[in-house]
mmCIF file of C-alpha atoms in Angstrom:
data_model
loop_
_atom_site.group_PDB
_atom_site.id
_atom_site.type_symbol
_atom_site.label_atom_id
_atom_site.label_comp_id
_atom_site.label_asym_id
_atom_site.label_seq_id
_atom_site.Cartn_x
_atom_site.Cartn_y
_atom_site.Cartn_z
ATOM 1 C CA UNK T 141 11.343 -12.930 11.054
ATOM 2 C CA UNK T 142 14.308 -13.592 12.979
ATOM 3 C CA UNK T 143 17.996 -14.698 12.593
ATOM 4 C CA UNK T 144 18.746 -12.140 9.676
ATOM 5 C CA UNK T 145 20.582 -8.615 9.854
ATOM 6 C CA UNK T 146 17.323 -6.945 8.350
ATOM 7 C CA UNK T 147 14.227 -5.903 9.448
ATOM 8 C CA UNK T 148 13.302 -8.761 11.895
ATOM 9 C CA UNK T 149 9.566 -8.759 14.170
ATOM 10 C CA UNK T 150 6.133 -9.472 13.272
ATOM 11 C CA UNK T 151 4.969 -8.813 9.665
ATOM 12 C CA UNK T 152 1.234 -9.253 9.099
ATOM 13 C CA UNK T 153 -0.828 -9.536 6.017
ATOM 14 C CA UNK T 154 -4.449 -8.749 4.230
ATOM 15 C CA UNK T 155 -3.894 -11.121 1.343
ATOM 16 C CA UNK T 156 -1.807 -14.049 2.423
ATOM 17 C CA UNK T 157 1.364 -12.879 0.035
ATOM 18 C CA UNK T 158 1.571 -9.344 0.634
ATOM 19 C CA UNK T 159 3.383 -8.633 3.867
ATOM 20 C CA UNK T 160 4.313 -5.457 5.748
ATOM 21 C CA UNK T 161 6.271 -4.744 8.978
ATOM 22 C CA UNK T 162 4.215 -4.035 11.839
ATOM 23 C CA UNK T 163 7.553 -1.578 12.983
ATOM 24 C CA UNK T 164 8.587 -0.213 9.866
ATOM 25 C CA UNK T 165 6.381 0.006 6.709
ATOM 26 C CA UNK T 166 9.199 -0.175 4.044
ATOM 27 C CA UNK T 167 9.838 -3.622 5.076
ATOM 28 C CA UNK T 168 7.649 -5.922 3.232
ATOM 29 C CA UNK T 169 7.516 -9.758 2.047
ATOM 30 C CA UNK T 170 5.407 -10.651 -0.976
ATOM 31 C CA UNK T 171 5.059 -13.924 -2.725
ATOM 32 C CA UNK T 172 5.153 -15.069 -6.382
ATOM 33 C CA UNK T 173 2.811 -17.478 -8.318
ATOM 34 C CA UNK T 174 5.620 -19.042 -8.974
ATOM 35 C CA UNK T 175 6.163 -19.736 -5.034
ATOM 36 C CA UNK T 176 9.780 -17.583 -5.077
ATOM 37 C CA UNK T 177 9.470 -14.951 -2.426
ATOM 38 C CA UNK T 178 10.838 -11.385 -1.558
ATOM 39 C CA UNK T 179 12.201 -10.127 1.246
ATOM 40 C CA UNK T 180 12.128 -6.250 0.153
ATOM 41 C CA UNK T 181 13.221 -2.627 1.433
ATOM 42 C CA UNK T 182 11.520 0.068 -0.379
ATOM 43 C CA UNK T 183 10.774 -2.508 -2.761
ATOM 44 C CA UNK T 184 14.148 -3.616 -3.591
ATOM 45 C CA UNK T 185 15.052 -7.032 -2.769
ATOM 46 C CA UNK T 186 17.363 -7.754 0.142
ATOM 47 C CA UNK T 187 16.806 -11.519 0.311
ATOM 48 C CA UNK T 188 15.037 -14.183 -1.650
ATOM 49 C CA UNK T 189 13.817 -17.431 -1.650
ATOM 50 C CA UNK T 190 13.455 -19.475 -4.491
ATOM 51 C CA UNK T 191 11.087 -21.897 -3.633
ATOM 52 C CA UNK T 192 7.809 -22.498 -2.079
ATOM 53 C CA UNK T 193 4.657 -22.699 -1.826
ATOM 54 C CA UNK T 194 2.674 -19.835 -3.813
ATOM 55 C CA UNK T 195 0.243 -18.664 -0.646
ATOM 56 C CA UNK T 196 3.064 -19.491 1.930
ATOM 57 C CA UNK T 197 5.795 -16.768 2.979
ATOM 58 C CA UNK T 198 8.051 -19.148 5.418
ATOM 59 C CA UNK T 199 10.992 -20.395 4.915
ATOM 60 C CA UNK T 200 14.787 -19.657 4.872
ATOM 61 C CA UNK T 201 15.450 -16.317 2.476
ATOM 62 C CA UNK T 202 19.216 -15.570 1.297
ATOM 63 C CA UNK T 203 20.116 -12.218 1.067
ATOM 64 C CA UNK T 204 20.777 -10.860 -2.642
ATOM 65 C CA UNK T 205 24.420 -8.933 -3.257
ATOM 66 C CA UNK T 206 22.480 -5.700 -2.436
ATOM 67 C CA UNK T 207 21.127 -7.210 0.416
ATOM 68 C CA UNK T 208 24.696 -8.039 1.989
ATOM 69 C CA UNK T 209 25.463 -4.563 2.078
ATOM 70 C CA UNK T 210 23.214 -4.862 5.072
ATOM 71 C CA UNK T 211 25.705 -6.500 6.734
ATOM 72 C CA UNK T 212 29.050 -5.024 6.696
ATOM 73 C CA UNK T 213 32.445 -6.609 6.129
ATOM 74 C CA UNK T 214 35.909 -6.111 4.917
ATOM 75 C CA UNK T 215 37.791 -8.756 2.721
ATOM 76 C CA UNK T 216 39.640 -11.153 4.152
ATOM 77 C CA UNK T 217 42.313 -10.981 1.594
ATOM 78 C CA UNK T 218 44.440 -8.304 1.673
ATOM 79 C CA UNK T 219 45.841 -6.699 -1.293
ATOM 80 C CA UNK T 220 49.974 -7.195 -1.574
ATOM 81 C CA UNK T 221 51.445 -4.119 -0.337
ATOM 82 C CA UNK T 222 52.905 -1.531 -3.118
ATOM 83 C CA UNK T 223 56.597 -1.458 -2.879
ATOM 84 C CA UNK T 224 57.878 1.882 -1.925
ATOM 85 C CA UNK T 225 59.182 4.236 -5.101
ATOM 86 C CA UNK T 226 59.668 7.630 -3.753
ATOM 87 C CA UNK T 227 58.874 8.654 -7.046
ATOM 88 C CA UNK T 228 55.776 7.133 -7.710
ATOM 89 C CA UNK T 229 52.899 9.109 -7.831
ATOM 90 C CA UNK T 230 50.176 9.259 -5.306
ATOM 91 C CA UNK T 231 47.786 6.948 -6.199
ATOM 92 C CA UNK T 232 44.711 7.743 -3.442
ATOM 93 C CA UNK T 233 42.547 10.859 -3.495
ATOM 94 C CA UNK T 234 40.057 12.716 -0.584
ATOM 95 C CA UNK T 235 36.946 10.404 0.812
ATOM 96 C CA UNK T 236 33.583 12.200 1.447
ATOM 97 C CA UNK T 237 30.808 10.651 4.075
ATOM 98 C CA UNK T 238 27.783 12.885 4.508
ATOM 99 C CA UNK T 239 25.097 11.627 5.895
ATOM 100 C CA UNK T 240 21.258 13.001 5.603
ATOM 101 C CA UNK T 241 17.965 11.772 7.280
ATOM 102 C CA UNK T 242 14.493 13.774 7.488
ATOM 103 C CA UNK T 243 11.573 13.504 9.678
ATOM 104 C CA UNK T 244 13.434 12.632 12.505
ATOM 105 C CA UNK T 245 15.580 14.185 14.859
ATOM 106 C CA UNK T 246 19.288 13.473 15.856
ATOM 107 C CA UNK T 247 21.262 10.705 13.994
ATOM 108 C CA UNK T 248 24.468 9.655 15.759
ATOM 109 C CA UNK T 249 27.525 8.826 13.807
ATOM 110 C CA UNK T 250 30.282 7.006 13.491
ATOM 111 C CA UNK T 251 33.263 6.624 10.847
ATOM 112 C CA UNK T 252 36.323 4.468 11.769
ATOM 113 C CA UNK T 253 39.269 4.728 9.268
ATOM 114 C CA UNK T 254 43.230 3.333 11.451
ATOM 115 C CA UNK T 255 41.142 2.721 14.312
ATOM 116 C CA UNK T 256 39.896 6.012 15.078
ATOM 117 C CA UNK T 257 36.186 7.182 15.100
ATOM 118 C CA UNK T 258 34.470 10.370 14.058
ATOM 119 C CA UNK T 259 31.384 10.610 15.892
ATOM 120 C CA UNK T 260 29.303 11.937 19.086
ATOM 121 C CA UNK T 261 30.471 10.037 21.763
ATOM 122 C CA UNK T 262 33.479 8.384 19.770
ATOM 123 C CA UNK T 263 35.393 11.975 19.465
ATOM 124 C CA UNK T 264 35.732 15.284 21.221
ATOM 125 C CA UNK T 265 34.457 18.353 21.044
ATOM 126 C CA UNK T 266 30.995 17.451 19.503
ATOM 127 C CA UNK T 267 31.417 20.501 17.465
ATOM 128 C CA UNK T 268 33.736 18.779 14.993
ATOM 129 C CA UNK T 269 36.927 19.280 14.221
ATOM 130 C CA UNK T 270 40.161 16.832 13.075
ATOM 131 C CA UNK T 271 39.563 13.311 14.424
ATOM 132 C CA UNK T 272 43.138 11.911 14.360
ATOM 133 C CA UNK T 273 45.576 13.203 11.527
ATOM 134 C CA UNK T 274 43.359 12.429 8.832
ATOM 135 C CA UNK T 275 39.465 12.782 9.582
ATOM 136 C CA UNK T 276 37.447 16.212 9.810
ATOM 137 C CA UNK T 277 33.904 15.645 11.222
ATOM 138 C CA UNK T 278 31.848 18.704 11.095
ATOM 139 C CA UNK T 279 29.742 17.883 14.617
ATOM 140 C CA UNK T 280 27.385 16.653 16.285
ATOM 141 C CA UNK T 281 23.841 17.901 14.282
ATOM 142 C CA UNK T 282 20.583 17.321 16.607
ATOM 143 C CA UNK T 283 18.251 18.695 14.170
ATOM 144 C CA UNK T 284 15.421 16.920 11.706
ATOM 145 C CA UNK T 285 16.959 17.202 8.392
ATOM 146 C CA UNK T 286 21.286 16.654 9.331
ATOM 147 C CA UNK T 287 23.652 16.705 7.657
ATOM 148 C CA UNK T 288 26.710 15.309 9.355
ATOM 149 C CA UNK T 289 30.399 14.681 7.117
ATOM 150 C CA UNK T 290 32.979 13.666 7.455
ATOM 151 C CA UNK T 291 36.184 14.355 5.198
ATOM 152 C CA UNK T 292 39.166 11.740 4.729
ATOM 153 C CA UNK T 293 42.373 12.402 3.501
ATOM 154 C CA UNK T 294 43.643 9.129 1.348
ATOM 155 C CA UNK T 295 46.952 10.875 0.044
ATOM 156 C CA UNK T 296 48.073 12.190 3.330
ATOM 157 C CA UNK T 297 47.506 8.973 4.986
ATOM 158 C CA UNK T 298 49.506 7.319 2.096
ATOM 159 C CA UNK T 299 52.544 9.813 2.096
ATOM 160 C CA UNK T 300 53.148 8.636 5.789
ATOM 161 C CA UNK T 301 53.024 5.238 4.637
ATOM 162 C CA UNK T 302 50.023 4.435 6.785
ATOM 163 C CA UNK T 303 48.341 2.953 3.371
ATOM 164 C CA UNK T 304 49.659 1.192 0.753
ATOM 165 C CA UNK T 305 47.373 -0.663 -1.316
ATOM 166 C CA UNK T 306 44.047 -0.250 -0.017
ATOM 167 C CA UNK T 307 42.016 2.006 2.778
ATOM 168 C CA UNK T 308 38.781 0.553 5.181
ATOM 169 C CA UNK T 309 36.344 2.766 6.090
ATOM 170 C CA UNK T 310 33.472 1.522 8.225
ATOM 171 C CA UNK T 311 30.421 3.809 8.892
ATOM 172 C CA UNK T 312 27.934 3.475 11.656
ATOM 173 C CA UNK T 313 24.376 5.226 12.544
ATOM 174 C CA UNK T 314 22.068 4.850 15.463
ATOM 175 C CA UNK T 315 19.408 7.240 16.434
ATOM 176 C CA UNK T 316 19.770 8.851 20.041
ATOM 177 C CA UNK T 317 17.699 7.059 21.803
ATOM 178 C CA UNK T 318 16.324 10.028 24.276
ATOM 179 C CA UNK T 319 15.738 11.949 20.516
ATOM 180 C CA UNK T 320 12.847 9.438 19.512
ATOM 181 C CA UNK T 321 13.972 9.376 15.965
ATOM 182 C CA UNK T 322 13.510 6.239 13.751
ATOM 183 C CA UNK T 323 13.109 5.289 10.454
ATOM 184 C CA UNK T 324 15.798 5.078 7.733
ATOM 185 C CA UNK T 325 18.599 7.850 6.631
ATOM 186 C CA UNK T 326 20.911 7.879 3.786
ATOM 187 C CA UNK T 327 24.814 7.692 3.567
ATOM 188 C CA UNK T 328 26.154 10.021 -0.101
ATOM 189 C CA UNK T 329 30.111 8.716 -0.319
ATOM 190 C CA UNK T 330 32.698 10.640 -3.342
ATOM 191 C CA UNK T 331 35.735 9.906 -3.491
ATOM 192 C CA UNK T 332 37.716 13.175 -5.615
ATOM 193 C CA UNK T 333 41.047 12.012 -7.408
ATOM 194 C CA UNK T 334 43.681 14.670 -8.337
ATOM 195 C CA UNK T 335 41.868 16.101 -11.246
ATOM 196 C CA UNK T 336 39.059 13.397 -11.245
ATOM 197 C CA UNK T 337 36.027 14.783 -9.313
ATOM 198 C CA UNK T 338 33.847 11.428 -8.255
ATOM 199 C CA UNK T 339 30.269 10.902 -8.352
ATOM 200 C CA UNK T 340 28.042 11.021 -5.209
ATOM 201 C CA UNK T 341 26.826 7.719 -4.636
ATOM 202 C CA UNK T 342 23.660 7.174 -2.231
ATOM 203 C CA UNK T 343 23.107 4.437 0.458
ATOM 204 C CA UNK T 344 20.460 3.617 2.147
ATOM 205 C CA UNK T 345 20.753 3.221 6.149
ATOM 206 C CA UNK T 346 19.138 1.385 8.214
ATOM 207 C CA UNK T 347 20.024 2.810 12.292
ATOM 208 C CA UNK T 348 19.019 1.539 15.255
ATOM 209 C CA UNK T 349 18.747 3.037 18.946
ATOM 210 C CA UNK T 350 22.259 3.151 20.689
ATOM 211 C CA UNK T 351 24.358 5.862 21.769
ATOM 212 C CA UNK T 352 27.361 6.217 20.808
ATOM 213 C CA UNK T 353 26.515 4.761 17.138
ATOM 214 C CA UNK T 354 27.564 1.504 17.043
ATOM 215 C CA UNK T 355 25.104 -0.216 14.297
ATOM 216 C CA UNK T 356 26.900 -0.884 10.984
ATOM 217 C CA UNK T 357 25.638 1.096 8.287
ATOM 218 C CA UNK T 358 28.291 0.399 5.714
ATOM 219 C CA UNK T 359 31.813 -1.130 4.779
ATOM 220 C CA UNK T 360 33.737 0.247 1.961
ATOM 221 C CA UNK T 361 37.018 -0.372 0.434
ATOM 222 C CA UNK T 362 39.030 2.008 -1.248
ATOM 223 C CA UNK T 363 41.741 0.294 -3.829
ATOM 224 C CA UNK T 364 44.892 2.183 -5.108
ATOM 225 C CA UNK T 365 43.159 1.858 -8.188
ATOM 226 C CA UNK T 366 40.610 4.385 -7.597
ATOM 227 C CA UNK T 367 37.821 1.901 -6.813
ATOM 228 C CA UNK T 368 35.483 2.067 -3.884
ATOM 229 C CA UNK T 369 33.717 -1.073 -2.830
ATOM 230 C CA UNK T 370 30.697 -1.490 -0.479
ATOM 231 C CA UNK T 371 31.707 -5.139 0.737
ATOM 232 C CA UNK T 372 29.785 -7.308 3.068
ATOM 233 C CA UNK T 373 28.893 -10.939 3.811
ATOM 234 C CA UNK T 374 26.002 -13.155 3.172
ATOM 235 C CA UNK T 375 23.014 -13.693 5.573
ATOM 236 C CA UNK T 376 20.040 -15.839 5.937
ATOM 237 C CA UNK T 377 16.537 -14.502 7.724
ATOM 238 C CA UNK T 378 13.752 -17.048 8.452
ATOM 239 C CA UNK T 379 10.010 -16.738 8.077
ATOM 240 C CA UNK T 380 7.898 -18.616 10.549
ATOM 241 C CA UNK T 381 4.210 -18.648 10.999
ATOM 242 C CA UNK T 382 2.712 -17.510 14.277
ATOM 243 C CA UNK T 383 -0.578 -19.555 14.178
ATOM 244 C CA UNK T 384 -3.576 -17.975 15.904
ATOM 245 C CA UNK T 385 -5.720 -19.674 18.833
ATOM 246 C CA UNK T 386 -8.567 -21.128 16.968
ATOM 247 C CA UNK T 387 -11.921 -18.597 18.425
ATOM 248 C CA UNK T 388 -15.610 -19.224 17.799
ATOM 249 C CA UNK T 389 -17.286 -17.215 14.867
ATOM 250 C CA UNK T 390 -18.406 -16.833 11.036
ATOM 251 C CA UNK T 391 -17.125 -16.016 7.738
ATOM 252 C CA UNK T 392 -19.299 -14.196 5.781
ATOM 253 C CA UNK T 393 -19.053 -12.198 2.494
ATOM 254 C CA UNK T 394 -20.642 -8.802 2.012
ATOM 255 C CA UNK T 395 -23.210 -8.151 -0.885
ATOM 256 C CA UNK T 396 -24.246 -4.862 -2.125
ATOM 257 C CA UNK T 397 -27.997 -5.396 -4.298
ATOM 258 C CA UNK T 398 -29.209 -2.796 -5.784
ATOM 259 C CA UNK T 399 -32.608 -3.027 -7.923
ATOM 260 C CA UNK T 400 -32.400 -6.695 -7.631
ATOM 261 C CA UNK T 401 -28.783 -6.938 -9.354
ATOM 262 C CA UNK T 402 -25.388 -7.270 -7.151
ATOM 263 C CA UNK T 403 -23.346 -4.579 -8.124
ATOM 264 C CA UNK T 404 -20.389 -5.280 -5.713
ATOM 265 C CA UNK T 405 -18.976 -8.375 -3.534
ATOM 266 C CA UNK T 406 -15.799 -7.873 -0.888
ATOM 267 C CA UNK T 407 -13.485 -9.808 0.484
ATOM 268 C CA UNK T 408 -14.670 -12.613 2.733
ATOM 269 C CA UNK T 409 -14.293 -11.857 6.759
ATOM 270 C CA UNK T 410 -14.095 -13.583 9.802
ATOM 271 C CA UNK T 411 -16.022 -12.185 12.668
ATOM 272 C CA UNK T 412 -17.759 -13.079 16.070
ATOM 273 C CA UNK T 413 -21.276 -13.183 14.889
ATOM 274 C CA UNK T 414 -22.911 -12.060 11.310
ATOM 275 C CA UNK T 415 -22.891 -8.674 10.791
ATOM 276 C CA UNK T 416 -26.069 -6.804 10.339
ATOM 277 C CA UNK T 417 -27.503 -5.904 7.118
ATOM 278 C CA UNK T 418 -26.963 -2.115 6.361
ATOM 279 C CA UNK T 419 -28.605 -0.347 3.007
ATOM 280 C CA UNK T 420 -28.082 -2.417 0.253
ATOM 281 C CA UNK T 421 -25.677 -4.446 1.419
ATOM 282 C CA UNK T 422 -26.357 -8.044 3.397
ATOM 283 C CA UNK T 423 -23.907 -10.530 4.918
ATOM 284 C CA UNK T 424 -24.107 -14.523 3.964
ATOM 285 C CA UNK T 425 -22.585 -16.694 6.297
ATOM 286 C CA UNK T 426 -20.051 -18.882 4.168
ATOM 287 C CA UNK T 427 -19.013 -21.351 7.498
ATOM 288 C CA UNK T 428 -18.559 -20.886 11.023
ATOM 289 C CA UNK T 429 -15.891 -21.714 13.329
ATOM 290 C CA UNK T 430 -16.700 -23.917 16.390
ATOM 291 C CA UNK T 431 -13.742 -22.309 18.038
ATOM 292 C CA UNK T 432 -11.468 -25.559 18.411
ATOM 293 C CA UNK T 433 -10.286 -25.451 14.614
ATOM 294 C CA UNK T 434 -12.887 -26.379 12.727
ATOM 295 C CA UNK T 435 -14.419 -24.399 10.040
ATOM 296 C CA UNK T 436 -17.815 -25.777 8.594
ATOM 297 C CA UNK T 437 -19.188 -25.052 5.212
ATOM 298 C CA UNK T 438 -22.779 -23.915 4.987
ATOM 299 C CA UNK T 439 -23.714 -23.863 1.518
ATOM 300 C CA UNK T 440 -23.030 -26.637 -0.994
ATOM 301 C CA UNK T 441 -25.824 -25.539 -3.378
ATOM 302 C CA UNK T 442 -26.900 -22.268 -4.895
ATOM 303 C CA UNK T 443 -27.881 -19.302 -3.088
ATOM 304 C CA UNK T 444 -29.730 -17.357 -4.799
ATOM 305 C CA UNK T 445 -29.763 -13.325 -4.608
ATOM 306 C CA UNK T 446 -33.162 -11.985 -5.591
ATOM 307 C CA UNK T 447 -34.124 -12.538 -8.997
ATOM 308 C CA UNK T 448 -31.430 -11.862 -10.890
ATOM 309 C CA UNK T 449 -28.243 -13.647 -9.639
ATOM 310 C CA UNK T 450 -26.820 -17.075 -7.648
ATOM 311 C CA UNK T 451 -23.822 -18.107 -6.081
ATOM 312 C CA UNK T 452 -22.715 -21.733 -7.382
ATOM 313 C CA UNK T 453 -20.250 -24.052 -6.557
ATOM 314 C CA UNK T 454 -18.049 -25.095 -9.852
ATOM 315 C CA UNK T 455 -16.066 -28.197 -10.714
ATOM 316 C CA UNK T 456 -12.861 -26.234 -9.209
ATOM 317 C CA UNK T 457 -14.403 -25.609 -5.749
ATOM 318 C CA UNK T 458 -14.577 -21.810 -5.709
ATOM 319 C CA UNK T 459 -17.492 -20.199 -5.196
ATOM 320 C CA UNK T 460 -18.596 -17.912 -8.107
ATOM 321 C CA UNK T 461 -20.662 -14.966 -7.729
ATOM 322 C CA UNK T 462 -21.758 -13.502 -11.233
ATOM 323 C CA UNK T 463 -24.174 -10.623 -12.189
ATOM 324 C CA UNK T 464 -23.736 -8.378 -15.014
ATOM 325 C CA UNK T 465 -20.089 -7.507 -15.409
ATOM 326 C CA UNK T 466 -19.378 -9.087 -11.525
ATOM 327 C CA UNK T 467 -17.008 -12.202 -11.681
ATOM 328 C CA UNK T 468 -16.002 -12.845 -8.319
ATOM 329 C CA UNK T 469 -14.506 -16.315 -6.869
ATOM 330 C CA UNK T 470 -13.407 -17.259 -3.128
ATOM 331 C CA UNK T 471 -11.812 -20.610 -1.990
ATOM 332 C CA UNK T 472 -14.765 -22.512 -0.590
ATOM 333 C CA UNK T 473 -13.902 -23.581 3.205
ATOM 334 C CA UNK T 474 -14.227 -27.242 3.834
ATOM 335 C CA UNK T 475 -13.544 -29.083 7.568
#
């Protein structure tokens, strides 16, 4: 995967439309019967694509409205500034960031609001303190389990007139790199109004390796109306195959017979040479590979299994295997 904001790297695959990041398990593609496709984080979909092919993953995916939180942004149109009425009543309130992670150690933060940052490496003394005339950061916190805040004053920032209509918040998070912490972390943002507590909403982060923190985790805008918006823009990520060197070997399918009657039948693999028989189960080669791309099917009859089953090819060129309550197909291979 490449050109996207997500997850990007080598995914690989034990199905052909299940897929899982190779660098981060939460990360996953899977593919519909219907040939629309998922790009997914925790099994919530941050991109999509439509169409397709129903045992085929590539292709360009659009990221969902969720999914472009992934990529933060503010607006591009501005608000119209409130005229001033030194009577009017204050309409912005006190912004809350705290930030949580477990299982690794030592997220770095990073919270802009009027162009100062709250933050190790942004702002001085790591042990926290005011950041600017409006930001408290409670420190730098090295340890597993966090958490780091950071508190924003809103009114204060609008009785100086540095807000009017609206407020933009950006937060970052990178793990220090010398830490070896990875995996994802979590962003909980209330915003109290005079005499309206708010409700703790959670984000998902995704950080990356950089210190000072510098990867965007999330956007918000805060409206003199009391709303707070996670904004961002729209992405793309494509899918391409990597396509393996063609190598020399057989695909065989593993048979458990007990008594005379197959009581089990796995997956069909692909290895060097046939695998031995072991117990009850035996191996029947399917096709080989002559190692330059072609695959060459062994069996266009029945094979039969003892005395009590067969493998036949049907009219839809699978291959069934049936005994008792076993009904089990595979794609035939053909050259």
């Amino acid at each position: 995967i490449s050109d996207g904001t997500a997850r990007d790297g080598l995914f690989t695959t034990t199905n052909g439309v299940d897929f899982v990041s190779v660098l981060d398990a939460d990360w996953t593609i899977v593919v519909a019967a219907d040939g629309s496709s998922e790009y997914r984080y925790n099994g919530v979909a941050m991109a999509i694509r439509a169409t397709g092919l129903n045992d085929d993953a590539c292709g360009i995916y659009a990221s969902t409205e969720l999914g472009k939180r992934l990529n933060p942004a503010t607006p591009e149109d501005d608000p119209e500034p409130l005229e001033y009425d030194e009577d009017a009543v204050n309409p912005f309130g006190i912004l809350t960031l705290t930030y949580n992670w477990s299982g690794a150690p030592d997220l770095d933060i990073g919270v802009t609001f009027l162009d100062l940052t709250a933050g190790f490496g942004h702002s001085f003394p790591s042990t926290g303190g005011p950041v600017g005339p409006y930001m408290t950061w409670t420190g730098d916190n090295t340890t597993s389990g966090g958490p780091e805040t950071v508190v924003i004053d809103l009114a204060a920032a609008w009785d100086t007139g540095d807000i009017s209509t609206f407020a933009d918040v950006l937060a970052d998070a990178d793990w220090f790199p010398n830490a070896g912490g990875s995996g994802p972390a979590s962003l909980t943002v209330t915003y109290d109004l005079p005499g309206a507590p708010g409700t703790p909403v959670t984000h998902l982060l995704h950080p990356g390796q950089i210190t000072p923190a510098t990867t965007d985790a999330l956007s918000l805008r805060i409206l003199a109306d009391g709303s707070v918006t996670p904004t961002g823009t729209d992405w793309t990520a494509t899918v391409r195959a990597i396509r393996r060197v063609p190598v020399a070997g057989v695909v065989s399918l593993a048979i458990t017979e007990t008594a005379g009657t197959v009581t089990a039948a796995a997956d069909p693999v692909f290895t060097a040479t046939l695998p031995a028989a072991l117990g009850d189960v035996s191996h029947y080669a399917l096709a080989t590979s002559d190692g330059t791309g072609g695959l060459k099917q062994l069996h266009t009859g029945p094979l039969v299994l003892g005395s009590a089953s067969a493998m036949t090819v049907n009219a839809a060129d699978e291959l069934e295997i049936s005994a008792g309550a076993i009904n089990y197909f595979i794609p035939i291979f053909r050259r």
